[in-house]
GROMACS .gro file of C-alpha atoms in nm:
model
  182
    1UNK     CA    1  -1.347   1.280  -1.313
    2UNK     CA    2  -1.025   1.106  -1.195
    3UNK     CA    3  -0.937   0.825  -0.983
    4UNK     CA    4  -0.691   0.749  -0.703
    5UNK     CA    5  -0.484   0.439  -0.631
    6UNK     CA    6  -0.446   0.398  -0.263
    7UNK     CA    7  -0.143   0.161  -0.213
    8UNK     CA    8  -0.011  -0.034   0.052
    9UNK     CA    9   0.269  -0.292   0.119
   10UNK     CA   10   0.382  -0.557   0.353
   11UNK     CA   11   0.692  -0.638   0.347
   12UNK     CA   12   0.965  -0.859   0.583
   13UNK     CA   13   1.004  -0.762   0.917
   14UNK     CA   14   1.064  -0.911   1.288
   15UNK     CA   15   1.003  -0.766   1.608
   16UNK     CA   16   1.180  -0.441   1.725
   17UNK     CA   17   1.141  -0.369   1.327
   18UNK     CA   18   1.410  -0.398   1.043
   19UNK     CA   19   1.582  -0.069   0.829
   20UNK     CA   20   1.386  -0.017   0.528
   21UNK     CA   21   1.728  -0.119   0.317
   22UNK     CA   22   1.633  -0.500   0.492
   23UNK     CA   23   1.308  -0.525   0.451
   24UNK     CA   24   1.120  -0.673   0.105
   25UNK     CA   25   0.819  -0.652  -0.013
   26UNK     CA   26   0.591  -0.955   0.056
   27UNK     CA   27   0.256  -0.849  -0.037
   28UNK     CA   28   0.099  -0.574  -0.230
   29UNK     CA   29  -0.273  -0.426  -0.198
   30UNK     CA   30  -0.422  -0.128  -0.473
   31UNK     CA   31  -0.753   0.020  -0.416
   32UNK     CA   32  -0.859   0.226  -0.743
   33UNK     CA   33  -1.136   0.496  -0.627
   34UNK     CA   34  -1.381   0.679  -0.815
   35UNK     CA   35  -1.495   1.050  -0.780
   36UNK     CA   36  -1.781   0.913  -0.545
   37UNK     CA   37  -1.507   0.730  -0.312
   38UNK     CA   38  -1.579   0.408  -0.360
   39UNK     CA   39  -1.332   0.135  -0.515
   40UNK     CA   40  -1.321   0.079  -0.901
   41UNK     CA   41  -1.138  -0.177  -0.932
   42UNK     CA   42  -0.839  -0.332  -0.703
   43UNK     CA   43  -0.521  -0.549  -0.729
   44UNK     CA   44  -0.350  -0.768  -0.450
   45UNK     CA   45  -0.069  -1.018  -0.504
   46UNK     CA   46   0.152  -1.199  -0.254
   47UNK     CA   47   0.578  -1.161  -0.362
   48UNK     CA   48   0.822  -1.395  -0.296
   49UNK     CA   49   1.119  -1.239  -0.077
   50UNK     CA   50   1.469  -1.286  -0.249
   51UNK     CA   51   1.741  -1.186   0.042
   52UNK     CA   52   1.544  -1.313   0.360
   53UNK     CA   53   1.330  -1.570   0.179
   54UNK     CA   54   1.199  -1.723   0.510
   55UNK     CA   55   0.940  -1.500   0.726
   56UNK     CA   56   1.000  -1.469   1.078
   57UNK     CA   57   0.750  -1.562   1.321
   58UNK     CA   58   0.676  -1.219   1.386
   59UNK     CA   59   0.616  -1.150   1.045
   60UNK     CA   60   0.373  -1.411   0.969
   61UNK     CA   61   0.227  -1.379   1.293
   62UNK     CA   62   0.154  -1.052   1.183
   63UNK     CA   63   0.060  -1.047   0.847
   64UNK     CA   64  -0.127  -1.379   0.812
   65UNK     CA   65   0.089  -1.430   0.510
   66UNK     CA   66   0.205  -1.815   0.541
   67UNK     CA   67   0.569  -1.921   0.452
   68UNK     CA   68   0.362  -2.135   0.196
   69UNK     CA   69   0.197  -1.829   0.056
   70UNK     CA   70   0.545  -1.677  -0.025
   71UNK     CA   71   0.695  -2.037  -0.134
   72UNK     CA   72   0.454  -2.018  -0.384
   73UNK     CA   73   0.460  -1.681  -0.512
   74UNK     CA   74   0.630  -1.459  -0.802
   75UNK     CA   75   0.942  -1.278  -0.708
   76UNK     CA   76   0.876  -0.838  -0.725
   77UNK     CA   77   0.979  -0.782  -1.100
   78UNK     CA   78   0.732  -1.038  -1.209
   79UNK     CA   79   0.438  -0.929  -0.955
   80UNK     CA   80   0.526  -0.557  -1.102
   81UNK     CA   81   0.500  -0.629  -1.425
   82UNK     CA   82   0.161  -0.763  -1.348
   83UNK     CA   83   0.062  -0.478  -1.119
   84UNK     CA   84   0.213  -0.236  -1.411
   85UNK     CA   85   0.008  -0.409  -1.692
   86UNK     CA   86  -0.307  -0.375  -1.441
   87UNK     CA   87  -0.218  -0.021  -1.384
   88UNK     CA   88  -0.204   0.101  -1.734
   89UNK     CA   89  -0.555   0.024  -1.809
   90UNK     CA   90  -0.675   0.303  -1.537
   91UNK     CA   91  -0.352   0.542  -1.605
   92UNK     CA   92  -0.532   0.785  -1.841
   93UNK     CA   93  -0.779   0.863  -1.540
   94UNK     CA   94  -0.536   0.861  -1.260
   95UNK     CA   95  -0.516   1.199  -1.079
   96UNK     CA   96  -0.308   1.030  -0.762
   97UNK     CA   97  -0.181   0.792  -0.547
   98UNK     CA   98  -0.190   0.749  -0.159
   99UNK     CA   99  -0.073   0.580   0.092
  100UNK     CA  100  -0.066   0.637   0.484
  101UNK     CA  101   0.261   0.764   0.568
  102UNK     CA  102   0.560   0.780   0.333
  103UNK     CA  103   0.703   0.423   0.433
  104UNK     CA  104   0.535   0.269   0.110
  105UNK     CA  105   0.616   0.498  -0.157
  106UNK     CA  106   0.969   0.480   0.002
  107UNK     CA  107   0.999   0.158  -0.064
  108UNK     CA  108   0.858   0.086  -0.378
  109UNK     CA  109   1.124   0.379  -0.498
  110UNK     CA  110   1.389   0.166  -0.290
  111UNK     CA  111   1.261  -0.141  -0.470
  112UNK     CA  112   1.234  -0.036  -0.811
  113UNK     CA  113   1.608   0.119  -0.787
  114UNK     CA  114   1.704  -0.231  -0.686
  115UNK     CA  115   1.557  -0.444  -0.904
  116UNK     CA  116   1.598  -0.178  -1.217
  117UNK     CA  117   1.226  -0.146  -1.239
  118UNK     CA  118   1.023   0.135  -1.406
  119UNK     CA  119   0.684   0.224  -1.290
  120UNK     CA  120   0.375   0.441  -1.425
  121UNK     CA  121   0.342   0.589  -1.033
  122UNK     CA  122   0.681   0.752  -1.016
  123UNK     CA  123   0.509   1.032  -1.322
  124UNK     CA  124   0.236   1.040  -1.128
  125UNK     CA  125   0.198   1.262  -0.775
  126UNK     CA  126   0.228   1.094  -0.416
  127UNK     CA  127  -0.026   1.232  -0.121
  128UNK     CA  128   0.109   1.114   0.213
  129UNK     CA  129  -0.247   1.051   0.340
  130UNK     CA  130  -0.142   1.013   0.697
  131UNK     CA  131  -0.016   1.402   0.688
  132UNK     CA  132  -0.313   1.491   0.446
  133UNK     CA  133  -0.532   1.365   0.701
  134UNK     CA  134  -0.342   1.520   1.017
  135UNK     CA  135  -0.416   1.862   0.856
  136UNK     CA  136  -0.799   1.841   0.753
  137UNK     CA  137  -0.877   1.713   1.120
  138UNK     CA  138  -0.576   1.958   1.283
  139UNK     CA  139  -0.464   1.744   1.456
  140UNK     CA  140  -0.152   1.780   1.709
  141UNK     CA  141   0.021   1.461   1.550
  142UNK     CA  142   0.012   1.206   1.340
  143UNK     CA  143  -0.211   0.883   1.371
  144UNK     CA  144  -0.216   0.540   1.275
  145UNK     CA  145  -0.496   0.391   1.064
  146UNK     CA  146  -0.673   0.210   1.306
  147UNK     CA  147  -0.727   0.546   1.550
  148UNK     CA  148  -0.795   0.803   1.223
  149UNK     CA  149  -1.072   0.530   1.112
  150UNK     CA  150  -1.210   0.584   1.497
  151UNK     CA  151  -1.184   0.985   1.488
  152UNK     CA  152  -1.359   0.929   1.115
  153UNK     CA  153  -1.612   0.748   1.312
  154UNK     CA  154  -1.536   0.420   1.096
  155UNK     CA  155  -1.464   0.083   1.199
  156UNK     CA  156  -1.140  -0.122   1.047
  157UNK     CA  157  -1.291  -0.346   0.824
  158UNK     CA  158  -1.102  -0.664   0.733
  159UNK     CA  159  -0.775  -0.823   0.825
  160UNK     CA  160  -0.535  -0.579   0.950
  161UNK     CA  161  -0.191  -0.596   0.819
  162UNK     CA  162  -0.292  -0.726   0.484
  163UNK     CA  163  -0.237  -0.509   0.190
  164UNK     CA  164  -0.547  -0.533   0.029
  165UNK     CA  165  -0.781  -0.450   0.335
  166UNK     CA  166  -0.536  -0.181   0.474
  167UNK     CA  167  -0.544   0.048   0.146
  168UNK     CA  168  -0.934  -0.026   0.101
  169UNK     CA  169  -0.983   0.114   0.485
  170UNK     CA  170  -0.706   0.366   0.366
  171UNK     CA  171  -0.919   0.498   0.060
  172UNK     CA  172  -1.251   0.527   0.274
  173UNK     CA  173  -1.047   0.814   0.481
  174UNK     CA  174  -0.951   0.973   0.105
  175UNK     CA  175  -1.297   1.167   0.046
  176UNK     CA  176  -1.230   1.317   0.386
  177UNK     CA  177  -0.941   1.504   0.309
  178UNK     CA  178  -0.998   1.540  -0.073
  179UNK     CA  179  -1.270   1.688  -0.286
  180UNK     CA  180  -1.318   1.393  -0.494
  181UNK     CA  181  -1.692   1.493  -0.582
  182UNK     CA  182  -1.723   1.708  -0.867
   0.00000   0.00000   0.00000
């Protein structure tokens, strides 16, 4: 009778795309879900970008994150230790975490390396629910969100490209590919 975190980021970017090494983490979304698939509890906080601290248009555009919205926000090793002292109030009944695709745990490792950061979710086993997904509906290649949602026969709820709403619509497609029911 475990949960699940579903995580995802937004981080700096501009058009064409940036190397993971450039980008920074702007805004981070948790979805905790029960056995039944349905959210527990959740966490979402805007971060402050050190290196590049002004967005690009592209980015903003985007995310809907305002350069007010990062102006006024904590820089990562504060927002972690919030997201850390959230955390370890579920951690005894975490089975997982998730994300789609591997870019997010990527760089949260990347992140924590950089800032010296420790985190409960590096003890704690990673499901690439992108590829997860790819297998339980065999499908020739990989998908984004959006079109697995579709094949799922879902609609995206939300704003796209904020963390919050993209790993809620992310852990709706969990019970899909794992047997969360007992």
């Amino acid at each position: 009778m475990g949960h699940w975190l579903v995580i995802d980021l937004e981080a700096t970017t501009d058009e064409g795309g940036w190397a993971m090494e450039e980008m920074e983490i702007i805004e981070i979304g948790a979805s905790l879900v029960g056995v039944d698939g349905h959210e527990r509890d959740h966490f979402q906080r805007i971060v402050k970008p050190q290196r590049r601290p002004c967005l690009t248009d592209f980015c903003r555009e985007l995310t809907h994150i305002s350069q007010a919205d990062v102006d006024g926000a904590a820089p990562l090793p504060q927002v972690w230790a919030q997201f850390e002292r959230w955390l370890m109030q579920h951690a005894s009944r975490l089975v997982g975490w998730s994300s789609w695709g591997d870019y997010d745990r990527r760089q949260l490792e990347q992140e924590w390396r950089q800032h010296h950061l420790h985190s409960l979710l590096a003890d704690v086993p990673h499901l690439n629910l992108k590829q997860a997904f790819v297998k339980a509906r065999q499908l020739q290649r990989p998908v984004g969100l959006h079109s697995a949602l579709q094949l799922a026969g879902m609609q995206f709820q939300g704003q796209q490209h904020r963390a919050l709403e993209d790993a809620r619509n992310t852990a709706r497609l969990l019970p899909l590919v794992l047997p969360l029911k007992d």
